[in-house]
Short mmCIF file of C-alpha atoms in Angstrom, two decimals:
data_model
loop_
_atom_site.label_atom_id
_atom_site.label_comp_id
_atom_site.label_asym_id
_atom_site.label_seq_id
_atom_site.Cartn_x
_atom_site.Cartn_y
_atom_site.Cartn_z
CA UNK A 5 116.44 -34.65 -26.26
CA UNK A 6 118.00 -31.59 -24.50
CA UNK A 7 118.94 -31.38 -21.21
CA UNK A 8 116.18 -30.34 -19.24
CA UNK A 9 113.28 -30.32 -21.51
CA UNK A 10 110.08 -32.88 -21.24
CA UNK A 11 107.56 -34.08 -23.14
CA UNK A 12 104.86 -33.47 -20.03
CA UNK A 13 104.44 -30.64 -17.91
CA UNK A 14 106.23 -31.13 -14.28
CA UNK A 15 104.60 -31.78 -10.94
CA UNK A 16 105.42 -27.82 -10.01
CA UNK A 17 103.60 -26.70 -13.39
CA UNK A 18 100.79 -28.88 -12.85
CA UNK A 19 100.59 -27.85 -9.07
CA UNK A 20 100.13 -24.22 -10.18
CA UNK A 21 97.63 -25.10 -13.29
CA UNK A 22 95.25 -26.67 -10.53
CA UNK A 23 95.61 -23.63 -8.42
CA UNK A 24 94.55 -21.11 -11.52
CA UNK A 25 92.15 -23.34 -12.22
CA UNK A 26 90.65 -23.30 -8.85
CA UNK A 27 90.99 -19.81 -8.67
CA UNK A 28 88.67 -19.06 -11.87
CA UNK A 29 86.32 -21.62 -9.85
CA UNK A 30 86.10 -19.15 -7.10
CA UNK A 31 86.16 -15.99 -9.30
CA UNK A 32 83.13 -17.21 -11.74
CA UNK A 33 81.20 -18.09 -8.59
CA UNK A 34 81.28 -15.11 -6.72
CA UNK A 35 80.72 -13.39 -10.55
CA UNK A 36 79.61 -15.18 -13.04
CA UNK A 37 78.65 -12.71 -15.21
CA UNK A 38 82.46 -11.79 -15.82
CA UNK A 39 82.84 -15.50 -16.98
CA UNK A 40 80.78 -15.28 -19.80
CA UNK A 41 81.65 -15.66 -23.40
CA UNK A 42 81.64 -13.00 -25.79
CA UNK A 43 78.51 -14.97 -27.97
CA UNK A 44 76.75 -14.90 -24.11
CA UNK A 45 77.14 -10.56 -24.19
CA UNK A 46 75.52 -10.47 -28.07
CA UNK A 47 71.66 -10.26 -27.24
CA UNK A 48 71.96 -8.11 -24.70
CA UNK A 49 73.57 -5.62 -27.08
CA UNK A 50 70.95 -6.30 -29.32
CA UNK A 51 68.09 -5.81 -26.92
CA UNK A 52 69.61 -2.46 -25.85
CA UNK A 53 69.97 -1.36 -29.48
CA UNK A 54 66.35 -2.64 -30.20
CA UNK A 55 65.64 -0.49 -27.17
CA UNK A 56 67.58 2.50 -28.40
CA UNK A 57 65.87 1.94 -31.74
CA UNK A 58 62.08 1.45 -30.46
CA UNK A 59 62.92 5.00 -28.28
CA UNK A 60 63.98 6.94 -31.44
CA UNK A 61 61.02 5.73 -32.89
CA UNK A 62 58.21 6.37 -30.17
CA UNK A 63 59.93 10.17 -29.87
CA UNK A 64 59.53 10.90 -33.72
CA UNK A 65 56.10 9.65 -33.83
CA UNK A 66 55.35 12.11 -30.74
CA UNK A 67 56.67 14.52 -32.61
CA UNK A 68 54.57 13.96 -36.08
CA UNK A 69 51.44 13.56 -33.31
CA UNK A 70 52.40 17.36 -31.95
CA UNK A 71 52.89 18.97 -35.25
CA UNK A 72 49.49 17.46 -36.67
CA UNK A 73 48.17 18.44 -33.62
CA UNK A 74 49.55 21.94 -34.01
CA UNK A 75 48.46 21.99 -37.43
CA UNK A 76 45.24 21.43 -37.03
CA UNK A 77 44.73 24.03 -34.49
CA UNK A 78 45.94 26.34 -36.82
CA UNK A 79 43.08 25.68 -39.60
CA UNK A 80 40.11 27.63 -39.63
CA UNK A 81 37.67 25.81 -37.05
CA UNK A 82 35.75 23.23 -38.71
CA UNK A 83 37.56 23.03 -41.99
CA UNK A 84 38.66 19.54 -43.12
CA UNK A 85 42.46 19.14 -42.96
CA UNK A 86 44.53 18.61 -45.91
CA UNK A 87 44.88 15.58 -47.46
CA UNK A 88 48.84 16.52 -47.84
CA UNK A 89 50.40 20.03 -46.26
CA UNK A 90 52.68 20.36 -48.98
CA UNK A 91 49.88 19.93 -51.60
CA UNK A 92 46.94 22.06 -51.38
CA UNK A 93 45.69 19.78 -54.49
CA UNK A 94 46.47 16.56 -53.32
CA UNK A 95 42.50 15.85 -53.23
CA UNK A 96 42.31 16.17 -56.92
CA UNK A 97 43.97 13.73 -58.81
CA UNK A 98 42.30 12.17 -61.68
CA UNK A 99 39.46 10.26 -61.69
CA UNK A 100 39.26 11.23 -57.77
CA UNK A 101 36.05 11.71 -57.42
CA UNK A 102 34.27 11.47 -54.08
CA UNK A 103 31.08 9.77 -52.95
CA UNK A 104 28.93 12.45 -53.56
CA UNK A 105 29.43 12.87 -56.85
CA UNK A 106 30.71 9.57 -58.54
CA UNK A 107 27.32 9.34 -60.47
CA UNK A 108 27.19 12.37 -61.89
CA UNK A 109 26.67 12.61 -65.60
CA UNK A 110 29.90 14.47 -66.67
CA UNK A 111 28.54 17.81 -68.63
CA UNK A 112 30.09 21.11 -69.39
CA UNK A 113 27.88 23.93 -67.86
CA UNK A 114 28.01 27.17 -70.02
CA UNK A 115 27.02 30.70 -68.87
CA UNK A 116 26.46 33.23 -72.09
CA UNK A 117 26.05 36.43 -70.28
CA UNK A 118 24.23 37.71 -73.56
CA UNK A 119 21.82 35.31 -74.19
CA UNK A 120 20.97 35.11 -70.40
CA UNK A 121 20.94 30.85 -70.54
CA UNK A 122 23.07 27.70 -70.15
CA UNK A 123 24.77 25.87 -72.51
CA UNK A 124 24.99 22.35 -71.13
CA UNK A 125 27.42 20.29 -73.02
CA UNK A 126 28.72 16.52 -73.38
CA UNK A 127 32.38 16.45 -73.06
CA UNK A 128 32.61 13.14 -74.65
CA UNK A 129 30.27 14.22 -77.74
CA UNK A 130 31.87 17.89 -77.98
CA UNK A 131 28.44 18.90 -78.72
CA UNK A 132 25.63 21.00 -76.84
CA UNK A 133 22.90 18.50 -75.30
CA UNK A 134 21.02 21.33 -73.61
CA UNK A 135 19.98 24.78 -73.12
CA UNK A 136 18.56 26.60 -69.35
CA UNK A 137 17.09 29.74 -69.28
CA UNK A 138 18.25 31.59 -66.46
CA UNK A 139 18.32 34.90 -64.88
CA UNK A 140 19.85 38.30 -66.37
CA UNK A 141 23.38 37.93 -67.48
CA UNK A 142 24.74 34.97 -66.16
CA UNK A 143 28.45 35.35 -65.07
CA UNK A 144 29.77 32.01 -63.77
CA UNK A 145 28.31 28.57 -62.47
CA UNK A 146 29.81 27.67 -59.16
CA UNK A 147 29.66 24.36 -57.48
CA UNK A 148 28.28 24.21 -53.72
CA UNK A 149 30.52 23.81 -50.77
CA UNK A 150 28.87 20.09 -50.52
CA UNK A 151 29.15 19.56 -54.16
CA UNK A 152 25.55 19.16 -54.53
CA UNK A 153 24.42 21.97 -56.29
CA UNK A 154 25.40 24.32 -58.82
CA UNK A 155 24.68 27.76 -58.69
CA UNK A 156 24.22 29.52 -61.93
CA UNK A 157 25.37 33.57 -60.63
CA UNK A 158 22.54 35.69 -62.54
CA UNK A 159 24.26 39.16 -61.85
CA UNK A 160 22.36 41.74 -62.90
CA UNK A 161 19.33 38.93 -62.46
CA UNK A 162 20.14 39.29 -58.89
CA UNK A 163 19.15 36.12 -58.47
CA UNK A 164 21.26 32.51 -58.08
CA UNK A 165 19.45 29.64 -60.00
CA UNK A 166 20.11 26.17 -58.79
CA UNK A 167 20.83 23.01 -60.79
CA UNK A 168 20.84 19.32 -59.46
CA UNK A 169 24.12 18.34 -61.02
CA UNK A 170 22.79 14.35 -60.44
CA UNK A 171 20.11 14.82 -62.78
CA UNK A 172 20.03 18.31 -64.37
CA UNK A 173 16.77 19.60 -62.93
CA UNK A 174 16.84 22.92 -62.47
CA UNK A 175 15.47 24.14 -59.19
CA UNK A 176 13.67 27.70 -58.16
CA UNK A 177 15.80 31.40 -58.70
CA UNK A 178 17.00 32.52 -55.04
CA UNK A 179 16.93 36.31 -54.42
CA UNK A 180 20.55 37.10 -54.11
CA UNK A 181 21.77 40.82 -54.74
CA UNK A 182 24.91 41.39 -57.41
CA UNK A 183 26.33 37.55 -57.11
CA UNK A 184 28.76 38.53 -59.99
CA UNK A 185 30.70 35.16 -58.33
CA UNK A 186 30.57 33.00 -55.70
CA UNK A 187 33.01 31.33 -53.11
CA UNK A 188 32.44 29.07 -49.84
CA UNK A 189 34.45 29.63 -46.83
CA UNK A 190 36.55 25.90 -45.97
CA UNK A 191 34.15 25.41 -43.37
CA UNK A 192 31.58 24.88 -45.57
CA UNK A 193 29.75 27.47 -43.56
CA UNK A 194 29.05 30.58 -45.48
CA UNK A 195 28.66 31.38 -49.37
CA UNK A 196 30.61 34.60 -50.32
CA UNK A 197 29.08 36.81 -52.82
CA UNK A 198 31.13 38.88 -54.67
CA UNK A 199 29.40 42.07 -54.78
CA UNK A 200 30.93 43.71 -57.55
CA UNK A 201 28.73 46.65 -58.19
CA UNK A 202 27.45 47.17 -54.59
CA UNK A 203 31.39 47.18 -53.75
CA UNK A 204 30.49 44.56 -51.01
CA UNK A 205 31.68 41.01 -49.86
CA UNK A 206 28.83 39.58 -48.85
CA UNK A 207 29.25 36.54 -46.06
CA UNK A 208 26.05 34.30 -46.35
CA UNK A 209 24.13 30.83 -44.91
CA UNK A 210 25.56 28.55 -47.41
CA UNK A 211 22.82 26.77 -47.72
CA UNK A 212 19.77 28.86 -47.58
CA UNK A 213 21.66 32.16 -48.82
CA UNK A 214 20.49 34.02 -46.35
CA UNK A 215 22.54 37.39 -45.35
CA UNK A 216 24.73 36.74 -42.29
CA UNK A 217 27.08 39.74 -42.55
CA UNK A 218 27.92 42.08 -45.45
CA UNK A 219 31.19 43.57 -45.51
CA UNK A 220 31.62 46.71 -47.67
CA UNK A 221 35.00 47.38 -48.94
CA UNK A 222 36.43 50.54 -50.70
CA UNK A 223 37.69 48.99 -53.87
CA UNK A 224 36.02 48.72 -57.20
CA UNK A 225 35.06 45.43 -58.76
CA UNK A 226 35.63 42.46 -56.19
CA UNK A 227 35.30 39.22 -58.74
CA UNK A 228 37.61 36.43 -57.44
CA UNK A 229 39.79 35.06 -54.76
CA UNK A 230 41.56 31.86 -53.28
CA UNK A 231 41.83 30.66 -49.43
CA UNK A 232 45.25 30.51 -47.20
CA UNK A 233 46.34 26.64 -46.75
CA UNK A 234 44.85 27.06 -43.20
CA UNK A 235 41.04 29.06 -44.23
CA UNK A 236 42.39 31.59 -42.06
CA UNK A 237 42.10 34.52 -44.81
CA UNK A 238 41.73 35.06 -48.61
CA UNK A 239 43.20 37.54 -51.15
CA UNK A 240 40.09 38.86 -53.89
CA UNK A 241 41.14 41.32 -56.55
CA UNK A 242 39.44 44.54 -57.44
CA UNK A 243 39.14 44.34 -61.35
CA UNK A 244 37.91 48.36 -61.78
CA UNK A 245 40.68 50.16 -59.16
CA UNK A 246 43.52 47.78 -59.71
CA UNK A 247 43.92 46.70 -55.75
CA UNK A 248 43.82 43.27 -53.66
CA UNK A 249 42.11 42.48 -50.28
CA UNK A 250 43.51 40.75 -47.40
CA UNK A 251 40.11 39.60 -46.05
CA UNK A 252 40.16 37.13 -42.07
CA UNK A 253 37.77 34.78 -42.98
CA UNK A 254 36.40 34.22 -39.66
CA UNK A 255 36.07 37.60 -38.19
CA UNK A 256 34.40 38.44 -41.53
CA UNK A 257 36.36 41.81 -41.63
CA UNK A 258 38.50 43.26 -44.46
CA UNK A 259 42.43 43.35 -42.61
CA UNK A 260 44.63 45.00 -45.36
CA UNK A 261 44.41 46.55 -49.24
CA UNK A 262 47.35 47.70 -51.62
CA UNK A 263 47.30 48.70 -54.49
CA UNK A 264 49.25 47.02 -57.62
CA UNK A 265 51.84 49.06 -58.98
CA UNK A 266 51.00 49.86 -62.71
CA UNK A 267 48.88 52.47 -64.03
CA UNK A 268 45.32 50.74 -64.85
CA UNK A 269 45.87 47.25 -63.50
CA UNK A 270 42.83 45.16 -63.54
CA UNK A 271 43.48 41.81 -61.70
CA UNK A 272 41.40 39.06 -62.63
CA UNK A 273 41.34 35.29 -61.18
CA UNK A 274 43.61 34.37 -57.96
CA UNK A 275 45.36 31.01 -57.27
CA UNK A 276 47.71 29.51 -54.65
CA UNK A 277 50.80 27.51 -55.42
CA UNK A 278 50.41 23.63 -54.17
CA UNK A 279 52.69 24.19 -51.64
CA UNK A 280 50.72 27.53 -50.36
CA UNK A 281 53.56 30.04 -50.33
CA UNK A 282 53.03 31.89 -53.58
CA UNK A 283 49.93 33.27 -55.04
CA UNK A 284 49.30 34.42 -58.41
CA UNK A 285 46.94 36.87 -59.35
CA UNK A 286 46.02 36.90 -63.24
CA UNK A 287 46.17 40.83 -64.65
CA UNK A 288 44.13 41.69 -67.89
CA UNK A 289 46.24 45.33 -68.82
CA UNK A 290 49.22 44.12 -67.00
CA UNK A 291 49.55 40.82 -69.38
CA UNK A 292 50.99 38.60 -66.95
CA UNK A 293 51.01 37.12 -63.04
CA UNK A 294 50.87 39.13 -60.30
CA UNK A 295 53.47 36.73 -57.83
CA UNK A 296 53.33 37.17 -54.19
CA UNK A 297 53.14 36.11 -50.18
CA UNK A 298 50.10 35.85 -49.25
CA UNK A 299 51.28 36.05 -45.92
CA UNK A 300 53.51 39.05 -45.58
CA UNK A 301 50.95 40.42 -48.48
CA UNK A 302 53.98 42.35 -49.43
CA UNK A 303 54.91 43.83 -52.97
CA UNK A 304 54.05 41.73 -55.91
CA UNK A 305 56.61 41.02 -58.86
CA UNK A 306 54.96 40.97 -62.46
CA UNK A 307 55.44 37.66 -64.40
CA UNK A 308 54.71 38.60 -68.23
CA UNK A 309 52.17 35.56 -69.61
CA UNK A 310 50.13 36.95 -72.50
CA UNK A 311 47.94 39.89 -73.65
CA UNK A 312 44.92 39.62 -71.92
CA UNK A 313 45.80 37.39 -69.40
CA UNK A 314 42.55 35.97 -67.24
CA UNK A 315 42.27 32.65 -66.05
CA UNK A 316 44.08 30.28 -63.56
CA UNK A 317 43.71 26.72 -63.72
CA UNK A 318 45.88 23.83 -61.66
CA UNK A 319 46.83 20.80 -63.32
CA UNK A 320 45.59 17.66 -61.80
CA UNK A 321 49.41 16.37 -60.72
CA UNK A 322 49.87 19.69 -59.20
CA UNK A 323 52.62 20.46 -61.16
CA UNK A 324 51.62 22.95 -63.84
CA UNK A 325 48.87 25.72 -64.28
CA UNK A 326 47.29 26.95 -67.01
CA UNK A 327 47.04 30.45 -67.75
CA UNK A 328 44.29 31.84 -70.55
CA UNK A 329 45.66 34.92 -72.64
CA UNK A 330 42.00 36.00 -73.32
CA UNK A 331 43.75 38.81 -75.50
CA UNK A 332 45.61 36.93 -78.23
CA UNK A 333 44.20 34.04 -78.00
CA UNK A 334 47.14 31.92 -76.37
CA UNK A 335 47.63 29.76 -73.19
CA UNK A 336 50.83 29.81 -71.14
CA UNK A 337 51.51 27.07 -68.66
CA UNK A 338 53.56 27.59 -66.07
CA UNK A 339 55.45 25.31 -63.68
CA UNK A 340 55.32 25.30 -60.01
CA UNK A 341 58.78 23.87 -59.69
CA UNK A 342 60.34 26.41 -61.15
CA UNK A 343 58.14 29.31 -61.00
CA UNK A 344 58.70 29.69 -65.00
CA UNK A 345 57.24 29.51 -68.18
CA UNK A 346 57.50 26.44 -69.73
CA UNK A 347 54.66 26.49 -72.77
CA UNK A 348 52.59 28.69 -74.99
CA UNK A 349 49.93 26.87 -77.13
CA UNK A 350 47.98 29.23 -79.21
CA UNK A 351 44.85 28.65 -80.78
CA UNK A 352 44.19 28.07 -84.11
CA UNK A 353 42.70 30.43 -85.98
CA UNK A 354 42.45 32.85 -82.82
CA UNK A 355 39.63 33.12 -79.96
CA UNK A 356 39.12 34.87 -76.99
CA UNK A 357 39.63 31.90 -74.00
CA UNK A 358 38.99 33.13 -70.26
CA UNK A 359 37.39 31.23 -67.49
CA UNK A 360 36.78 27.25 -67.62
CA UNK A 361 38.50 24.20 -65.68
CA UNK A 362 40.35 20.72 -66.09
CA UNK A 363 38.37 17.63 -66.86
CA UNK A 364 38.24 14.91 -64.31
CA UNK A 365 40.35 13.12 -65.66
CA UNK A 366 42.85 15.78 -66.18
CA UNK A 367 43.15 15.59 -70.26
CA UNK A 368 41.22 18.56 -71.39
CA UNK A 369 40.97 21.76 -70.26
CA UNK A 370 37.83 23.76 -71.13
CA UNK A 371 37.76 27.36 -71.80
CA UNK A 372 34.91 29.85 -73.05
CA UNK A 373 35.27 31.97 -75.83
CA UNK A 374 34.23 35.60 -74.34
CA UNK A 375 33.94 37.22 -77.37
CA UNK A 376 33.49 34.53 -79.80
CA UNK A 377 30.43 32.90 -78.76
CA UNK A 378 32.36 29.30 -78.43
CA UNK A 379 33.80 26.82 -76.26
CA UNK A 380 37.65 25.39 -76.81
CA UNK A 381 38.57 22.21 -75.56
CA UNK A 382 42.52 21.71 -75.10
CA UNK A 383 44.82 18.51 -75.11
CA UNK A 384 46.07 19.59 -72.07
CA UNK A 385 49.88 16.96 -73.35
CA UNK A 386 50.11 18.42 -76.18
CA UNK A 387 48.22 21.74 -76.16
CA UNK A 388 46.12 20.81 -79.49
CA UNK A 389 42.76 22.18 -79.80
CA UNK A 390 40.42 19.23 -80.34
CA UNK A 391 36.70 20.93 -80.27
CA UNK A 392 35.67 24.18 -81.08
CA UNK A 393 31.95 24.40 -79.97
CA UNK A 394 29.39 26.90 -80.52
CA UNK A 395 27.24 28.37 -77.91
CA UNK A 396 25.60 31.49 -76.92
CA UNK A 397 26.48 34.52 -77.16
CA UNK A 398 29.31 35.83 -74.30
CA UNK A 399 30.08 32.56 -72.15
CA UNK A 400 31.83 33.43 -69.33
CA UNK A 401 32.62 31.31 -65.79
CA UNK A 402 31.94 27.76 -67.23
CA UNK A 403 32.31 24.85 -65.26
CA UNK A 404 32.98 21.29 -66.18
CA UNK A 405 31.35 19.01 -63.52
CA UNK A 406 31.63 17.24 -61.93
CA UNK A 407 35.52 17.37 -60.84
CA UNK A 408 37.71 15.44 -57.94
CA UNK A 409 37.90 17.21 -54.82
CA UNK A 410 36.41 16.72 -51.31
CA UNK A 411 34.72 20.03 -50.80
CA UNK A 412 34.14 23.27 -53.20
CA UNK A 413 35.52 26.80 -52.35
CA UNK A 414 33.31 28.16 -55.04
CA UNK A 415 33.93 30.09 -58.47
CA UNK A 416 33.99 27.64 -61.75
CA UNK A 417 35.73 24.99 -59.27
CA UNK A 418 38.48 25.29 -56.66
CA UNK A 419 38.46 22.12 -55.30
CA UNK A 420 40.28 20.90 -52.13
#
């Protein structure tokens, strides 16, 4: 062994291990939180991230709880929210049907503005089951705000017959003046007559139809329209003087007009993107979409669809919408993604579709035949016509019924 070196420590290093020792002693009790082991420190750390976490949390769900809360006080008083901000739609996916009408046979009801009746028709039959005299040129059947009645527009009938859509009776004519169509304010408060020859919008109870304010308006031809994601206003087209309204729902008053900017425009059926930034505004002599903000109600840009082009019609995954060419016989879908065309399907053999809607279940759509006295019923995959079905003569604003939706704003079925 070397000189100097031991196998055990000596007295001096074991005198000052004792005194370190003792010193630790003294330390850990005056502090004994400095004394503890690193495992000791771990679920504090973890209750202070928990903490951390559990804050972050609370303070976005205050925030979600302030923006629905701002929101809502945005909508039009009394007006159920949306199911989904970013889809006006989101209440109509297939087979969503509500309570009110679940057990509602499912029949296709079918103005003929010639033969002043309705063609009632089993969709899953393709045939006609029924036929209602009404009033004086029909022009569309529009289902009630509450979804419990369908009103059968007898323009020049001046009159608005009722049917119980639960069992088909049909119910006694109400005096209404020029309904050429018909639309519900969100709040499920008044019924909206478009006017068309009286050049009127005409704000009434919309239950007993009587007059609550009539609105007169210096365009020619009001006929359809569509409501803001928030009911606050609506755009309606002027067929005969090629214009658009900018109408506040709730003060009832008429708040701006252009004009669209070709020679002879006659705007036809209006309808809002899911995502209610974009509105589209069909065009019979323009042969395509009027596109534009409904909130800035600034310059539209023309979208060429089809000669003829008339109806609007949402798909029931909000995606696509279907557009009827009631000039060459064609339908154009469009998608919302991209704000292009994406399909043409024409019809065999020709026809003349315009106004209709999309089955429940969202695998037909239905169109009348204006000028050929017939109804088309469309694969709505592959755009194959599977019926062609007579009826009488000029059908016009059908409506397949019943549909998903919570409430009706009115015309052949804008459901929300």
């Amino acid at each position: 062994m070397a000189r100097g070196s031991s196998r055990f420590p000596s007295r001096a290093h074991r005198r000052r291990a004792t005194v370190r020792a003792a010193a630790i002693l003294l330390l850990c009790g005056a502090a004994v939180p400095a004394c503890a082991s690193s495992s000791e420190h771990r679920p504090d750390r973890a209750a202070s991230a928990s903490a951390r976490q559990s804050a972050l949390q609370a303070s976005a769900a205050a925030k979600k709880k302030a923006e629905k809360k701002a929101e809502l006080a945005r909508l039009l008083p009394g007006m159920p929210p949306p199911l989904d901000p970013h889809d006006l739609y989101a209440a109509d996916r297939p087979g969503k049907l509500s309570r009110t009408v679940k057990d509602y046979p499912s029949r296709v009801y079918v103005p003929n503005t010639l033969s002043d009746t309705v063609s009632v028709i089993d969709p899953k039959k393709f045939k006609v089951v029924r036929t209602i005299q009404v009033g004086h040129q029909p022009q569309h059947v529009v289902p009630s705000w509450d979804l419990k009645t369908l009103w059968v527009n007898n323009d020049l009938g001046n009159t608005l017959t009722p049917i119980n859509p639960a069992n088909g009776r049909v119910g006694r004519p109400v005096d209404v003046h020029d309904p050429y169509n018909l639309y519900f304010t969100p709040d499920g408060k008044y019924a909206v007559v478009m006017a068309s020859m009286d050049r009127a919008l005409v704000f009434r109870d919309a239950h007993t139809m009587k007059v609550i304010k009539s609105v007169p308006v210096d365009c020619y031809g009001v006929n359809h329209a569509d409501f803001s994601p928030d009911g606050r206003y609506f755009i309606v087209s002027c067929e005969f003087s090629g214009e658009l309204l900018k109408v506040d729902t709730a003060k009832k008053k008429v708040i701006a007009k252009q004009r669209l900017p070709i020679a002879g425009a006659m705007p036809q059926d209006v309808k809002i993107s899911p995502n209610g930034k974009t509105w589209y505004i069909a065009d019979m002599v323009a042969n395509g979409l009027w596109v534009l903000n409904g909130d800035t109600f600034g310059k539209p840009r023309l979208l060429p669809t089809g000669k003829g082009t008339h109806g609007l019609y949402v798909s029931r995954d909000s995606r696509s919408m279907y557009i009827s060419n009631r000039g060459e016989g064609t339908i154009s879908v469009l998608s919302f993604t991209t704000g292009k065309l994406v399909r043409r399907w024409r019809l065999p053999g020709g026809g003349s579709p315009d106004m209709g809607g999309v089955s429940a279940d969202g695998k037909v759509l239905w169109l009348s035949g204006r000028y050929n006295a017939e109804v088309y019923a469309i694969d709505t995959r592959t755009g194959r016509l599977r019926a062609r079905i007579p009826v009488g003569g000029g059908p016009h604003g059908l409506a397949i019924y019943p549909q998903p939706g919570r409430y009706s704003l009115g015309h052949t079925g804008i459901f929300r």
